[in-house]
Coordinates of C-alpha atoms in Angstrom, one line a residue:
S5 CA 80.1 104.3 119.8
M6 CA 81.8 107.7 119.9
R7 CA 82.8 107.2 123.5
S8 CA 84.3 103.8 122.9
S9 CA 86.2 105.1 119.9
K10 CA 87.7 107.9 122.0
I11 CA 88.7 105.4 124.7
A12 CA 90.4 103.2 122.0
V13 CA 92.4 106.1 120.7
V14 CA 93.5 107.1 124.2
L15 CA 94.7 103.6 124.8
L16 CA 96.5 103.5 121.5
L17 CA 98.3 106.7 122.4
A18 CA 99.3 105.4 125.7
V19 CA 100.8 102.2 124.2
L20 CA 102.7 104.3 121.6
L21 CA 104.1 106.6 124.2
L22 CA 105.2 103.8 126.5
S23 CA 106.8 101.8 123.7
G24 CA 108.8 104.8 122.6
C25 CA 107.0 105.5 119.3
S26 CA 106.7 109.2 120.1
G27 CA 110.3 109.5 118.9
T28 CA 111.6 110.8 122.3
Q29 CA 113.4 109.4 125.3
N30 CA 111.5 111.6 127.7
S31 CA 108.7 110.6 130.0
G32 CA 105.6 109.2 128.4
T33 CA 103.5 111.7 130.4
Q34 CA 103.9 114.4 127.7
D35 CA 101.2 114.7 125.0
Y36 CA 101.7 112.9 121.7
E37 CA 102.1 115.3 118.8
S38 CA 101.5 114.5 115.2
D39 CA 101.5 116.5 112.0
L40 CA 99.4 113.9 110.2
K41 CA 95.9 114.7 109.2
D42 CA 93.1 112.2 109.7
G43 CA 92.0 110.2 106.7
E44 CA 92.8 107.3 104.4
Y45 CA 95.7 107.8 102.0
T46 CA 96.4 105.8 98.9
V47 CA 99.5 105.9 96.8
Y48 CA 100.0 104.0 93.5
S49 CA 103.0 103.1 91.4
K50 CA 102.9 104.8 88.0
Y51 CA 104.0 101.6 86.2
Y52 CA 103.9 97.8 86.7
D53 CA 107.2 96.6 88.3
P54 CA 109.6 94.2 86.5
W55 CA 107.7 91.2 87.8
G56 CA 104.4 92.5 86.4
Y57 CA 102.8 93.9 89.5
G58 CA 101.3 97.4 90.0
L59 CA 101.6 98.6 93.6
T60 CA 98.9 100.1 95.7
F61 CA 99.7 101.4 99.3
T62 CA 96.9 102.4 101.7
M63 CA 97.4 104.0 105.1
K64 CA 94.7 105.1 107.6
V65 CA 95.3 107.9 110.1
V66 CA 93.0 108.4 113.1
S67 CA 93.6 111.2 115.6
G68 CA 97.0 111.8 114.1
I69 CA 98.0 108.1 114.5
V70 CA 98.6 105.6 111.7
T71 CA 96.2 102.8 112.7
S72 CA 96.4 100.5 109.6
V73 CA 98.5 100.0 106.5
H74 CA 98.3 97.7 103.5
M75 CA 100.2 97.1 100.3
T76 CA 98.7 95.3 97.3
E77 CA 100.6 94.0 94.3
A78 CA 98.2 93.4 91.4
N79 CA 99.0 91.8 88.1
T80 CA 97.6 93.1 84.7
S81 CA 94.5 90.9 85.2
G82 CA 93.9 92.6 88.6
A83 CA 94.7 89.6 90.7
D84 CA 96.4 90.2 94.0
R85 CA 99.9 88.6 94.1
L86 CA 99.1 86.9 97.4
T87 CA 96.1 85.1 95.9
L88 CA 98.4 83.4 93.2
S89 CA 99.6 79.9 93.8
D90 CA 103.3 80.7 93.9
A91 CA 103.0 84.1 95.5
D92 CA 103.8 83.0 99.1
K93 CA 106.9 80.9 98.3
T94 CA 110.3 82.0 99.6
W95 CA 112.7 84.0 97.4
D96 CA 115.7 82.2 96.0
D97 CA 118.1 84.3 98.2
G98 CA 115.9 84.7 101.2
D99 CA 114.1 82.6 103.8
Q100 CA 110.9 84.6 104.4
K101 CA 107.6 84.4 102.6
L102 CA 106.0 87.5 101.0
S103 CA 103.1 87.5 103.5
A104 CA 105.5 87.4 106.4
V105 CA 107.7 90.2 104.9
L106 CA 104.7 92.5 104.3
G107 CA 103.3 91.7 107.8
G108 CA 106.6 92.7 109.3
F109 CA 106.6 96.0 107.4
Y110 CA 103.1 96.7 108.6
D111 CA 103.9 96.1 112.3
T112 CA 107.1 98.1 112.1
L113 CA 105.5 101.1 110.5
I114 CA 102.6 101.2 113.0
H115 CA 105.0 100.7 115.9
R116 CA 107.4 103.4 114.8
Q117 CA 104.8 105.7 113.2
S118 CA 107.4 106.2 110.5
A119 CA 108.2 105.0 106.9
D120 CA 111.7 104.0 108.2
I121 CA 111.3 100.2 107.9
D122 CA 114.2 97.8 107.9
A123 CA 115.0 96.1 104.6
V124 CA 114.6 92.3 104.5
S125 CA 117.6 90.4 103.1
G126 CA 116.5 88.6 99.9
A127 CA 113.6 90.9 99.4
T128 CA 115.4 94.2 98.9
T129 CA 113.2 95.3 95.9
T130 CA 110.0 94.8 97.9
S131 CA 111.6 96.6 100.9
D132 CA 112.6 99.6 98.7
S133 CA 109.2 99.8 97.0
F134 CA 107.3 99.6 100.3
K135 CA 109.5 102.3 101.8
L136 CA 109.1 104.6 98.8
L137 CA 105.3 104.2 98.9
A138 CA 105.2 104.7 102.7
E139 CA 107.3 107.9 102.5
A140 CA 104.9 109.3 99.9
A141 CA 101.9 108.4 102.0
F142 CA 103.3 110.1 105.1
D143 CA 104.1 113.2 103.1
N144 CA 100.6 113.3 101.7
A145 CA 99.1 112.7 105.2
K146 CA 100.8 116.0 106.3
T147 CA 98.9 117.9 103.6
G148 CA 95.7 115.9 103.4
K149 CA 96.3 114.7 99.8
T150 CA 94.3 111.4 99.8
S151 CA 95.4 109.9 96.5
D152 CA 98.7 110.1 94.5
V153 CA 100.8 108.4 91.9
I154 CA 104.5 108.2 92.4
N155 CA 107.4 107.3 90.0
D156 CA 110.5 107.3 92.2
F157 CA 111.4 103.7 91.7
E158 CA 114.6 102.3 90.2
W159 CA 113.5 99.2 88.4
T160 CA 115.4 97.0 86.0
Y161 CA 113.4 95.1 83.3
T162 CA 115.2 92.1 81.8
V163 CA 114.2 89.7 79.0
T164 CA 115.9 87.0 77.0
N165 CA 115.3 85.9 73.4
D166 CA 114.6 82.3 72.4
V167 CA 117.7 80.6 71.0
D168 CA 117.9 81.2 67.2
A169 CA 117.5 77.8 65.5
V170 CA 120.0 78.6 62.7
S171 CA 122.8 80.5 64.5
G172 CA 122.4 79.2 68.0
S173 CA 122.5 82.8 69.3
Q174 CA 120.6 84.1 72.3
E175 CA 120.4 87.7 73.5
T176 CA 119.5 89.3 76.9
L177 CA 118.4 92.9 77.2
S178 CA 118.2 94.8 80.5
I179 CA 116.9 98.3 80.8
T180 CA 117.0 100.2 84.1
F181 CA 114.5 103.1 84.7
T182 CA 114.9 105.6 87.4
G183 CA 111.5 107.3 87.3
D184 CA 110.8 107.8 83.6
K185 CA 114.5 108.1 82.6
M186 CA 116.5 105.2 81.2
T187 CA 119.7 105.1 83.2
A188 CA 121.2 101.9 81.9
V189 CA 120.6 99.8 78.7
E190 CA 122.7 96.6 78.3
C191 CA 122.4 93.9 75.7
S192 CA 124.6 90.8 75.6
E193 CA 124.7 87.8 73.2
V194 CA 125.8 84.2 73.6
V195 CA 126.1 81.5 70.9
N196 CA 125.8 77.9 72.0
S197 CA 126.3 79.2 75.6
T198 CA 129.5 81.0 74.7
A199 CA 129.6 84.8 75.1
L200 CA 130.3 86.7 71.9
Y201 CA 132.3 89.9 72.3
A202 CA 132.9 90.9 68.7
T203 CA 129.4 90.1 67.4
G204 CA 128.0 91.4 70.6
R205 CA 129.1 94.9 69.7
I206 CA 126.1 94.9 67.2
Y207 CA 123.7 94.6 70.1
A208 CA 125.8 97.1 72.2
G209 CA 125.2 99.6 69.4
F210 CA 121.5 98.9 69.4
A211 CA 121.5 99.4 73.2
E212 CA 123.3 102.7 72.8
T213 CA 120.7 103.8 70.3
T214 CA 117.9 103.0 72.7
M215 CA 119.7 104.8 75.5
Q216 CA 120.1 107.9 73.4
S217 CA 116.5 107.9 72.2
Q218 CA 115.1 107.3 75.7
T219 CA 112.2 105.3 74.2
L220 CA 111.3 101.7 73.6
T221 CA 110.7 102.4 70.0
A222 CA 111.9 99.7 67.5
I223 CA 115.2 100.5 65.8
T224 CA 116.2 99.9 62.2
S225 CA 119.4 98.6 60.8
I226 CA 120.2 98.1 57.1
Q227 CA 123.4 96.3 57.9
D228 CA 122.0 93.9 60.4
P229 CA 118.3 93.5 59.8
S230 CA 117.9 90.1 61.4
E231 CA 119.7 91.1 64.5
A232 CA 117.6 94.3 64.7
E233 CA 114.5 92.2 64.4
R234 CA 115.6 90.0 67.4
Y235 CA 116.5 93.1 69.4
N236 CA 113.2 94.7 68.7
A237 CA 111.4 91.6 69.9
M238 CA 113.0 92.1 73.3
L239 CA 112.2 95.8 73.2
D240 CA 108.6 94.9 72.7
Q241 CA 108.7 92.4 75.6
I242 CA 110.0 95.1 77.9
S243 CA 107.4 97.6 76.6
Q244 CA 104.7 95.0 77.6
L245 CA 106.3 94.7 81.1
R246 CA 106.6 98.5 81.4
Q247 CA 102.9 99.2 81.1
Q248 CA 101.4 102.1 83.0
Y249 CA 99.5 101.1 86.1
K250 CA 97.9 104.3 87.3

């Protein structure tokens, strides 16, 4: 009922004030002030991230208070990452599961009423992405903009070619995007697990061409057509990863 809803909001405000979430060290007797407009705010990532997930962040504001928050990572088939069999495993360099990491972010955001969450060691990319989305949602909640697409992420997409059966060579291409701009393009080559520096300059030249063009368009090389073909195969793989989400 309307009366019970008002009581719930009053209780929530009291808890926030007593726990210090009002952002002040003064007595909790003062009124809680908020510049957030009531509503549900959804923010999307413009692209799929380097692991193939598009990000959706939803935040609900009631009586100026953030009451719920949720982030979904969906693959190109639309499946939520947390429903996949390997989604909840620990990271190689961390000891927390994805569900626990996200749950901690939700609790912190609601407790602090702020996008200023603490990064989790071993899950820094997830931490950074969550914070960027949350900041955008808070900004939108101040103006009442209920839906938005953001592109402030710094993401590095990395792919590796299969070993060439004839030469034994294998190449790795990494491209970093800051928003829509390519800020780093690196391509290395090894032959039979040994790094090639002289031959690798061919791929360094290809990488420089991509950086200058600021596109994932295939390159041409009359001098090194087979190497260009292998390089272009990696460009295509990154293009597939770097699909637009929203």
